Coordinates of C-alpha atoms and ligand atoms in Angstrom, one line a residue:
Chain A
X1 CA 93.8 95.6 51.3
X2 CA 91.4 96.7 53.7
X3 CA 90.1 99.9 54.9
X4 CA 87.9 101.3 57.1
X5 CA 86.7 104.8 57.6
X6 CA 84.7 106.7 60.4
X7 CA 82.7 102.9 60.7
X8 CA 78.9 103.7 62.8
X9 CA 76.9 101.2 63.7
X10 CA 73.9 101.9 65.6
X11 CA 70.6 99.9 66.7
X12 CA 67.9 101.1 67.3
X13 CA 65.0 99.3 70.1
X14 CA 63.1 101.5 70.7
X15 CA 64.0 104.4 72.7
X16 CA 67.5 102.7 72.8
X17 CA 69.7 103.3 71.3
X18 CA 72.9 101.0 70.9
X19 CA 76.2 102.6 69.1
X20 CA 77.7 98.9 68.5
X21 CA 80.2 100.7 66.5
X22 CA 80.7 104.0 67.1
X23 CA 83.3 105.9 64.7
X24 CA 85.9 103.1 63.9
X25 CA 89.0 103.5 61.7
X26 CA 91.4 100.9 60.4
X27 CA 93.6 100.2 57.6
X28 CA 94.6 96.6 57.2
X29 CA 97.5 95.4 54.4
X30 CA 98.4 92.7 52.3
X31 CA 99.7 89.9 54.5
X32 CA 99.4 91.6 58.2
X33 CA 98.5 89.3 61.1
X34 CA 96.3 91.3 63.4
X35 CA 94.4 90.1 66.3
X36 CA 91.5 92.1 67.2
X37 CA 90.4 92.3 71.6
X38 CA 88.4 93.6 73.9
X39 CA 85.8 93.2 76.4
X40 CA 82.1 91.4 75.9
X41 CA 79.7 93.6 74.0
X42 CA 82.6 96.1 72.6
X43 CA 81.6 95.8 68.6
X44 CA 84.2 93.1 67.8
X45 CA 81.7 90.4 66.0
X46 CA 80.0 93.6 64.4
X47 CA 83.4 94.9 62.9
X48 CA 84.7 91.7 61.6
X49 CA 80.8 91.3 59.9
X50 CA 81.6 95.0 58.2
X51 CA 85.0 93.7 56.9
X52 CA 83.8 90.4 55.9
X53 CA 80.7 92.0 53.7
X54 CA 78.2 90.1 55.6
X55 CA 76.8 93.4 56.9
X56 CA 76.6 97.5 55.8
X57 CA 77.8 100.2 58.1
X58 CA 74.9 103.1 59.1
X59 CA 77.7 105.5 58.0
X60 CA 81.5 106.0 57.4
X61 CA 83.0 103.6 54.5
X62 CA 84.4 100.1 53.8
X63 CA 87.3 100.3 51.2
X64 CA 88.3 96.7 50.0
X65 CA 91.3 96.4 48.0
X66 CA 90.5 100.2 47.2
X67 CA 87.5 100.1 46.2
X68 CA 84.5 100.9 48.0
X69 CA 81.8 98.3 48.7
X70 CA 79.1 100.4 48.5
X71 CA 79.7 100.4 44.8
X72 CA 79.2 96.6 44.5
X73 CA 76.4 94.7 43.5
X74 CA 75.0 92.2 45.1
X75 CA 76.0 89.1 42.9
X76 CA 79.9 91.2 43.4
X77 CA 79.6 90.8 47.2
X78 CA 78.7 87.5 47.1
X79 CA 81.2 86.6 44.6
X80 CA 83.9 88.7 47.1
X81 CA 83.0 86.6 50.1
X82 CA 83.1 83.3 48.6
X83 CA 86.4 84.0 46.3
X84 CA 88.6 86.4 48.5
X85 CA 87.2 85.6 52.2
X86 CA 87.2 82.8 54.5
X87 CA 84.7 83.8 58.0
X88 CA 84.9 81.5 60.8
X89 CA 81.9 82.4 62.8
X90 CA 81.8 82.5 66.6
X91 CA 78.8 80.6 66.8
X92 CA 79.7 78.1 64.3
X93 CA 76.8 79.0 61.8
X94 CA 76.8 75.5 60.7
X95 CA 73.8 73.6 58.5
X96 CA 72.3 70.9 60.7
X97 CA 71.1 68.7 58.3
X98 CA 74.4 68.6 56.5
X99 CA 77.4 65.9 57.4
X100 CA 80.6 67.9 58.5
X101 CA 81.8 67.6 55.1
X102 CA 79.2 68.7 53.1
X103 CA 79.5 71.9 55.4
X104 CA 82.9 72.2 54.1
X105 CA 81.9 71.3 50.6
X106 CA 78.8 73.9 50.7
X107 CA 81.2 77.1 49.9
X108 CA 83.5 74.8 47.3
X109 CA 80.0 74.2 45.5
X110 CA 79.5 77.6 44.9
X111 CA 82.9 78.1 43.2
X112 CA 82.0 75.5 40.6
X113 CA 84.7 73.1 41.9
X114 CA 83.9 69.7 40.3
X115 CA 82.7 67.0 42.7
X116 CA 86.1 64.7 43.1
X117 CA 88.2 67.5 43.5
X118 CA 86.1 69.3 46.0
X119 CA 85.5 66.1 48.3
X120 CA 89.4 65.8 48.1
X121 CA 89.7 69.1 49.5
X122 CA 86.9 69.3 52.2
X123 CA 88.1 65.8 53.4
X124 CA 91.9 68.1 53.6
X125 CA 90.8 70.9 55.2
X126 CA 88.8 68.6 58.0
X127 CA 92.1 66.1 58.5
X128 CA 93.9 69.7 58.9
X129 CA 91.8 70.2 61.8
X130 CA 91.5 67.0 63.7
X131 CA 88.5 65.5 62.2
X132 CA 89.1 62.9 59.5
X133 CA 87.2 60.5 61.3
X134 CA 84.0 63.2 62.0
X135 CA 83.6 63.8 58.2
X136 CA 79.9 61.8 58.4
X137 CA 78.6 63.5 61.6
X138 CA 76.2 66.1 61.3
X139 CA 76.6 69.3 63.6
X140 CA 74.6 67.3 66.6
X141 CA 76.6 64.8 66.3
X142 CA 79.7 66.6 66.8
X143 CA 81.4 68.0 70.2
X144 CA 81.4 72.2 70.3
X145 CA 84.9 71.9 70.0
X146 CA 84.3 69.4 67.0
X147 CA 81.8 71.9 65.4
X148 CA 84.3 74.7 66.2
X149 CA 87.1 72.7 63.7
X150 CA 84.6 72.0 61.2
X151 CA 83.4 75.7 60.8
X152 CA 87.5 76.5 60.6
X153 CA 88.0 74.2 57.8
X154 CA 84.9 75.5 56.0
X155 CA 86.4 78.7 56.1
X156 CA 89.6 78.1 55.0
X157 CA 88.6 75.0 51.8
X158 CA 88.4 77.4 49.5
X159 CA 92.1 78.6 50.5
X160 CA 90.8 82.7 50.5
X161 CA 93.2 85.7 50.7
X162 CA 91.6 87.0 53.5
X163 CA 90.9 85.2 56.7
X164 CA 88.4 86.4 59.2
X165 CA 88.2 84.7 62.5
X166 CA 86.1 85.1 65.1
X167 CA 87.0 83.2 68.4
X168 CA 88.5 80.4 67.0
X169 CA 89.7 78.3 70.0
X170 CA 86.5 79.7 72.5
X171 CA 85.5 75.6 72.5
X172 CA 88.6 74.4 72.3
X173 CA 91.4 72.8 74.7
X174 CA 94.9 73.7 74.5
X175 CA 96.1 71.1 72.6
X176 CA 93.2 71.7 69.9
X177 CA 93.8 75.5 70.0
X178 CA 97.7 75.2 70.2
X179 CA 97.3 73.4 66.1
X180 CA 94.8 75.9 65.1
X181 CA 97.1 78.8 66.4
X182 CA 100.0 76.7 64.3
X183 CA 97.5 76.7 61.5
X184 CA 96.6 80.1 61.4
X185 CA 100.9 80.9 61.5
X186 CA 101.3 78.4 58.6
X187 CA 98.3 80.3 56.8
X188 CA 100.2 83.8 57.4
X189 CA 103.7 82.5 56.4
X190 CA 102.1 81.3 52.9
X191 CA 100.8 85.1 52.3
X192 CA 97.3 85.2 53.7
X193 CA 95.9 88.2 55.9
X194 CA 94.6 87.4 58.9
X195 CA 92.1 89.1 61.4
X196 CA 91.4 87.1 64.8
X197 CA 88.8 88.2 67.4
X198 CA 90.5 86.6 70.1
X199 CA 90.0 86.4 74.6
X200 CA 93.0 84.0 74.1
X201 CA 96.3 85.2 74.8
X202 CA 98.2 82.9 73.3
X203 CA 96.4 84.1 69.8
X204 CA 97.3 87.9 70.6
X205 CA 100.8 86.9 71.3
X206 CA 100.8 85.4 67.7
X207 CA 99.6 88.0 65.8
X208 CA 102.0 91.4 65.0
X209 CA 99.3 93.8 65.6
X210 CA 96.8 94.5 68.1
X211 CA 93.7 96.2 67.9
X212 CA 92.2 97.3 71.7
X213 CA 88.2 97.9 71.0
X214 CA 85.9 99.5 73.7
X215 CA 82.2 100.7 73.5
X216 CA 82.4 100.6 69.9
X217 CA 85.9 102.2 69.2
X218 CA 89.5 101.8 68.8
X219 CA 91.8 102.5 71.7
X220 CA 94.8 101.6 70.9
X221 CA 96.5 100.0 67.3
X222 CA 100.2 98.6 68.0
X223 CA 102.1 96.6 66.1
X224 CA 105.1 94.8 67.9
X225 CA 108.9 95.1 67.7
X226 CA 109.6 94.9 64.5
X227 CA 111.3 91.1 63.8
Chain B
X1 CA 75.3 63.9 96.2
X2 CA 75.7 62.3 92.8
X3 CA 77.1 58.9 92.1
X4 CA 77.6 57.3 88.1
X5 CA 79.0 54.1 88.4
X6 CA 80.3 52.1 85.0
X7 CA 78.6 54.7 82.9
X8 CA 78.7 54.2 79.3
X9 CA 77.2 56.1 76.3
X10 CA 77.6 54.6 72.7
X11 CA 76.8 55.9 69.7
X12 CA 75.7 53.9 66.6
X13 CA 76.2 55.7 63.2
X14 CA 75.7 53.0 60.4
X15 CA 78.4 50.6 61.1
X16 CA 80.4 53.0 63.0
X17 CA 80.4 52.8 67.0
X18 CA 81.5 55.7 68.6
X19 CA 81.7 55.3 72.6
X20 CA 81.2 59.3 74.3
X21 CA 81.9 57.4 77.5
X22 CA 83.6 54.5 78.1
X23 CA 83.0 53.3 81.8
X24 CA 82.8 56.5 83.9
X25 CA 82.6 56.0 87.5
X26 CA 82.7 59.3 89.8
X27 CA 81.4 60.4 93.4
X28 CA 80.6 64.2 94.2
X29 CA 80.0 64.8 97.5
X30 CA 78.0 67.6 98.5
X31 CA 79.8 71.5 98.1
X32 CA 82.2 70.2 96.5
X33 CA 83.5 72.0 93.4
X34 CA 85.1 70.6 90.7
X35 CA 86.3 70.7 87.3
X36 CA 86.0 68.4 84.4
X37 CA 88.8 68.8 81.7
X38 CA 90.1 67.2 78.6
X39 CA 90.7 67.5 74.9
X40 CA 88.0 68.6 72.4
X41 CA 85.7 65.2 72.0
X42 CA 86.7 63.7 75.1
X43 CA 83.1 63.2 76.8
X44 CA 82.9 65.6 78.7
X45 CA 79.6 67.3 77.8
X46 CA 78.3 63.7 77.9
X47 CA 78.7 63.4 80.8
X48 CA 77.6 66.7 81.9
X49 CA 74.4 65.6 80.3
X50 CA 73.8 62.6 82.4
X51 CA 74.7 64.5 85.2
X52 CA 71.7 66.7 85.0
X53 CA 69.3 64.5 84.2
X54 CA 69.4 65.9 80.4
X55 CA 70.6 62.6 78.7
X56 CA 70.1 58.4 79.6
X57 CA 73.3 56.4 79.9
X58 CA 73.2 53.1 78.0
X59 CA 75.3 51.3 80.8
X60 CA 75.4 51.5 83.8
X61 CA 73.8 53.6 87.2
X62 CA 73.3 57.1 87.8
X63 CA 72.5 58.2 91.4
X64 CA 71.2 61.8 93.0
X65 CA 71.2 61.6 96.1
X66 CA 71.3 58.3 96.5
X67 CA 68.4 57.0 94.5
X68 CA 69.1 55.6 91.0
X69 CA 67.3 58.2 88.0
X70 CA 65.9 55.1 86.4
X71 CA 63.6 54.5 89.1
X72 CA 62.1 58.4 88.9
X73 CA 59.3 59.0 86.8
X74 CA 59.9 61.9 84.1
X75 CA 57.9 63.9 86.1
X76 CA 60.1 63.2 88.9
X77 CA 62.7 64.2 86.4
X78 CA 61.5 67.0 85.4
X79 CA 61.1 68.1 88.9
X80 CA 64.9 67.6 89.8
X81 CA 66.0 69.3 86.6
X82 CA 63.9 72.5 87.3
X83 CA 64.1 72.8 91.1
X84 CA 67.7 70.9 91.9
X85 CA 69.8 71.7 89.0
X86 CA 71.0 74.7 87.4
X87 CA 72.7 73.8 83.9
X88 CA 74.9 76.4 81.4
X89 CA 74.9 75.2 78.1
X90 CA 78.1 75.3 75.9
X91 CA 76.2 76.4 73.3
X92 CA 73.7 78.5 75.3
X93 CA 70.3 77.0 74.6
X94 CA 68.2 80.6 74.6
X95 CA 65.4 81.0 73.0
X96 CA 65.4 82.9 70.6
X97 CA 61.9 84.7 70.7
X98 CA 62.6 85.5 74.3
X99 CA 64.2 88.4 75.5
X100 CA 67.0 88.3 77.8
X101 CA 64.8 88.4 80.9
X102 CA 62.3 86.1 79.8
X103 CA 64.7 83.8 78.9
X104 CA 65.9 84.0 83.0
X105 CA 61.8 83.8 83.5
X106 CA 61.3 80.7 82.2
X107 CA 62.5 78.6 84.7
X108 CA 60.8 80.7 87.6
X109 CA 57.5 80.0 85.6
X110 CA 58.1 76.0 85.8
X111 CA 58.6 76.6 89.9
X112 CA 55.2 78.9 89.7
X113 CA 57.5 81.8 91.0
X114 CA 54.7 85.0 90.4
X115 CA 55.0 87.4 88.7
X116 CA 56.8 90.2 90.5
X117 CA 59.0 87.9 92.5
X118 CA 60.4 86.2 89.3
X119 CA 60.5 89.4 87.7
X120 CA 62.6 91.2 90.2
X121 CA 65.0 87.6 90.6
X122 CA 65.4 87.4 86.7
X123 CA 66.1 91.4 86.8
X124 CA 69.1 90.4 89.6
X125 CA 70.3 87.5 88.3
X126 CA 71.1 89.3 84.8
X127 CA 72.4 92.4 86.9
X128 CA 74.7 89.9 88.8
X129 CA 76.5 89.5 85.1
X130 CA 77.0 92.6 83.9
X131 CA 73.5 92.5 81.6
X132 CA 71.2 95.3 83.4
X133 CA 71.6 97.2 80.3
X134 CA 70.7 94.1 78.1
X135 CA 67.4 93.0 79.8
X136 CA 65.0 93.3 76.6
X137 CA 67.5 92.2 74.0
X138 CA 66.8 89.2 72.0
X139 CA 69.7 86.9 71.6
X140 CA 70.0 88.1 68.0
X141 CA 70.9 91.6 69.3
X142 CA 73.5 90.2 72.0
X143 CA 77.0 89.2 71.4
X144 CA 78.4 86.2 72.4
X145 CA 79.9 86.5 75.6
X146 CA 76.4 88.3 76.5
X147 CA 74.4 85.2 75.2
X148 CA 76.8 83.2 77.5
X149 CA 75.6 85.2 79.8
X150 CA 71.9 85.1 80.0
X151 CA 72.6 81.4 80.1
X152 CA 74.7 81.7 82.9
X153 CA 71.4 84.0 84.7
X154 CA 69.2 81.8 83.9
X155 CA 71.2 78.7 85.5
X156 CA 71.4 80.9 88.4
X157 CA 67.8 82.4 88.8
X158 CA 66.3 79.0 90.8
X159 CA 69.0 79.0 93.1
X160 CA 69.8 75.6 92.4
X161 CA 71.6 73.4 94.4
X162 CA 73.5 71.9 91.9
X163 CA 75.3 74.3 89.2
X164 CA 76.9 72.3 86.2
X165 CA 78.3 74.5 83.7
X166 CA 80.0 73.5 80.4
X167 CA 82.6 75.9 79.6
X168 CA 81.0 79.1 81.0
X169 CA 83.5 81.3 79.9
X170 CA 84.1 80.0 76.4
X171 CA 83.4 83.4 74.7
X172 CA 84.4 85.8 77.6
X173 CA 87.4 88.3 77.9
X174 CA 89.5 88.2 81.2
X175 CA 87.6 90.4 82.9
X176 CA 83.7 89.1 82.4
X177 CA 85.8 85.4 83.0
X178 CA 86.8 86.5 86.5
X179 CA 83.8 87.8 87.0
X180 CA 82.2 84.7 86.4
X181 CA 85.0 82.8 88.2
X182 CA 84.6 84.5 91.6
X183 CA 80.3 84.3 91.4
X184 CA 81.0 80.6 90.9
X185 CA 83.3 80.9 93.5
X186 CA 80.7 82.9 95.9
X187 CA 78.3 80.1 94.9
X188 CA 80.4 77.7 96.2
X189 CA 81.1 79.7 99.7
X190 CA 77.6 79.6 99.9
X191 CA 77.3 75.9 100.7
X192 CA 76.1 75.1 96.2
X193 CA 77.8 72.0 95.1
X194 CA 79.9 73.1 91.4
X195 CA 81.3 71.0 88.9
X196 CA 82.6 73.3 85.2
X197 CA 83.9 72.0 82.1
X198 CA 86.1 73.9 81.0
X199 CA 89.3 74.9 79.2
X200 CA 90.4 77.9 81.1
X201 CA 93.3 77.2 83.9
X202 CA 91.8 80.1 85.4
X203 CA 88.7 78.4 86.9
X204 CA 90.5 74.7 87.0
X205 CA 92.8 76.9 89.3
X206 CA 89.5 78.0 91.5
X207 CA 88.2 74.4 91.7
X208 CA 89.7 72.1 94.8
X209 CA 89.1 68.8 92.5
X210 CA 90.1 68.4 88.6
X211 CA 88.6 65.4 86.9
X212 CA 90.3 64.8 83.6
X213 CA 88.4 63.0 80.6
X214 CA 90.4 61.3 77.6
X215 CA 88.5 59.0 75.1
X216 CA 85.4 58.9 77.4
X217 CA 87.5 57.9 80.4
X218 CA 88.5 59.2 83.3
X219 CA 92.2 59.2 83.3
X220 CA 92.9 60.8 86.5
X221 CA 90.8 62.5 89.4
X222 CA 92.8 64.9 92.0
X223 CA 91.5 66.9 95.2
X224 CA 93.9 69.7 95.8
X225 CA 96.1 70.1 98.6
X226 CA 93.9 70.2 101.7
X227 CA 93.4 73.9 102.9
Ligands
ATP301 N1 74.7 62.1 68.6 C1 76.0 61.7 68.4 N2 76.3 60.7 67.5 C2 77.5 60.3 67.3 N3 78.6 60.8 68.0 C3 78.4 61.7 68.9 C4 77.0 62.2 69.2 N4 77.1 63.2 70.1 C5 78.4 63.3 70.5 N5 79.2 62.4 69.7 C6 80.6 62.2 69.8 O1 80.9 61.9 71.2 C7 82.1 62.4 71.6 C8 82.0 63.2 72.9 O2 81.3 64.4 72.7 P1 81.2 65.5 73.8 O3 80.3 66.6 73.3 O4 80.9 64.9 75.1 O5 82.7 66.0 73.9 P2 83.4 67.2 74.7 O6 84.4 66.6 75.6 O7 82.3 68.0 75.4 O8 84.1 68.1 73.6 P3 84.3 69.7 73.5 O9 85.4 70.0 74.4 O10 84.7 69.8 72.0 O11 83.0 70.4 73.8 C9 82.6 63.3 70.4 O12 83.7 62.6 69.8 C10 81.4 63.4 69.5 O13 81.8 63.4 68.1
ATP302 N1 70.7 93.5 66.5 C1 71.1 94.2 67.5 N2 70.3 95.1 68.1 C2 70.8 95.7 69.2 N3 72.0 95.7 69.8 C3 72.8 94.8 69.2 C4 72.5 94.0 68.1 N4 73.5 93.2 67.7 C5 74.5 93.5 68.6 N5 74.1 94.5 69.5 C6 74.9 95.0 70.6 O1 76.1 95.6 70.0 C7 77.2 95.4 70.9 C8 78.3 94.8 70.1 O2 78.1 93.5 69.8 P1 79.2 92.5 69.2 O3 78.6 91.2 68.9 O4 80.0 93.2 68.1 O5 80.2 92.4 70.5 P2 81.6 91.6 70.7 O6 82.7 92.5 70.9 O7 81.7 90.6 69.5 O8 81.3 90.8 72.0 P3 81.7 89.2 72.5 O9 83.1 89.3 72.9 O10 80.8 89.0 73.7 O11 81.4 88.3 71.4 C9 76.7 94.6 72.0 O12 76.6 95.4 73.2 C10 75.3 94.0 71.6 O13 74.4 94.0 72.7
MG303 MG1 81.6 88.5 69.4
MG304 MG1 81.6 70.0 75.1

């Protein structure tokens, strides 16, 4: 499904320079559960914005479903992300003056889904996560956990192959996180693939593969006993 | 050191009431540190709110040091928040035009710290979490965990007396979170008084009280074993 080959990603500030990716190589299949970890700064948010076509690598290549995005056009990208991928952003990325489910709704809209049937779904997708009486609240009316849950059920409303999530639980107690973990299980036992960026252990422990990054590469790439 | 006595926050969204906090009453004495857990919703951000002076209750009294904050003018307010209290915001609260070290400036400016002083302080304070590398970064070109920790800098950079930080190491590995757990702990040693949201044992383990919040309550409030 997904691959990824001699990834760079470099910044420049000025006489800096910052390799926030530095060489990275992955192949990721049909229905894998991988959790992705490492330490503050590594190039985790910057890999998962590569796979998830929201950004373009300085060099190397980005293979999705064999075929490489470089050759897509824009309107294609666009159509990819919305159709075939679900993001959950660390920082929530959220539209303030939007209720929690018109957020929802917002990526439902773009697929054309007619009105009663996409309500009916965002309204789902939030009761999935704990919120069915938040769906009115806009973003700063909400808890960071609360905003956490509605940028999960965003992602996942429009029920995508391909889930990309990054930091899930950061805002979230262990109650709260121990349903979205459930969720994400559920998600992966229906035939999703799954990428987490994770500092929870209880995540990693989850998933069947993990991926060790560190200034910008890969270290290590193990998948667990086989079960 | 701080006193809230039958502290109640409500919310009125059309004909929905929503009550953040429900009749909170709560003594911290000074160096004490404590932590403030519950589930995603609970109040606890709230509260932290009120605590520094960020946010009015709608019931109730609210004493620093023994004198109630509706009696202090906002530039009285003002005062205690720059020069008193040293907040970390869940969700950060940089600015995003600001590099790292000016972000850690700006307080130092409100306390007419010069130049050079608040320079070199602002310059420590990020060096103190791992950022010395990061100083002229814009939040746009930090990660998460490195935008948690400017805020947790600038918190630090006024030496305040008072630290309250809501989740700190939301968006932290292990190793940057211990990090961060044994500077609050130093900060503690050092005679600061500490009260921390948060969801990780890790630094509920660290504090000698644990206030837990459930439907903008306190539900139970427990000094550890004496030592
Ligand atoms: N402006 C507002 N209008 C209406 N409701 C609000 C508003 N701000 C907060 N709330 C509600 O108040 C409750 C408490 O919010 P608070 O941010 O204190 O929770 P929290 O304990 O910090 O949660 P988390 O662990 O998710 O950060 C939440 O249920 C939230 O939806
Ligand atoms: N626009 C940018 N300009 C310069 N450097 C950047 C930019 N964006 C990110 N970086 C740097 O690239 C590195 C990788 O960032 P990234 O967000 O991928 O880290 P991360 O592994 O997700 O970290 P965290 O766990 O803290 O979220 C960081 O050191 C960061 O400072
Ligand atoms: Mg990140
Ligand atoms: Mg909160």
């Amino acid at each position: 499904m997904i691959e990824m080959r001699n990834i760079r990603k470099i910044y420049q500030l000025g006489d800096e320079e910052v390799r926030a990716l530095d060489g990275v190589s992955l192949r990721i299949e049909d229905h894998e559960f991988a959790a992705v970890i490492g330490p503050s700064g590594s190039g985790k948010s910057t890999m998962m914005h590569i796979l998830g076509c929201l950004d373009v690598a300085d060099e190397g290549e980005y293979l999705l479903d064999g075929r490489d995005i470089s050759d897509y056009t824009d309107d294609q990208l666009a159509e990819v992300r919305n159709r075939k991928i679900g993001f959950i952003f660390q920082q929530f990325n959220l539209l303030q003056k939007l209720s929690a489910l018109e957020n929802v709704e917002l990526p439902l809209i773009y697929q054309g889904v007619p009105r009663v049937e996409r309500q009916k779904r965002a309204h789902d997708a939030l009761e999935l996560v704990g919120l069915g009486d938040r769906m009115n609240h806009r973003p700063n009316q909400l808890s960071g956990g609360q905003q956490q849950r509605v940028a999960i059920a965003r992602a996942l409303a429009t029920k995508p192959e391909l889930i990309l999530a990054d930091e899930p639980t950061g805002n979230l107690d262990s109650h709260s996180s121990a349903e979205i973990i459930g969720l994400l299980h559920r998600l992966h036992e229906q035939g999703n693939t799954i990428v987490v960026i994770t500092h929870d252990n209880d995540i990693a422990e989850e998933a069947e593969r993990i991926i060790r990054i560190r200034d910008g590469r890969i270290v290590s790439d193990e998948r667990k006993g086989a079960s």
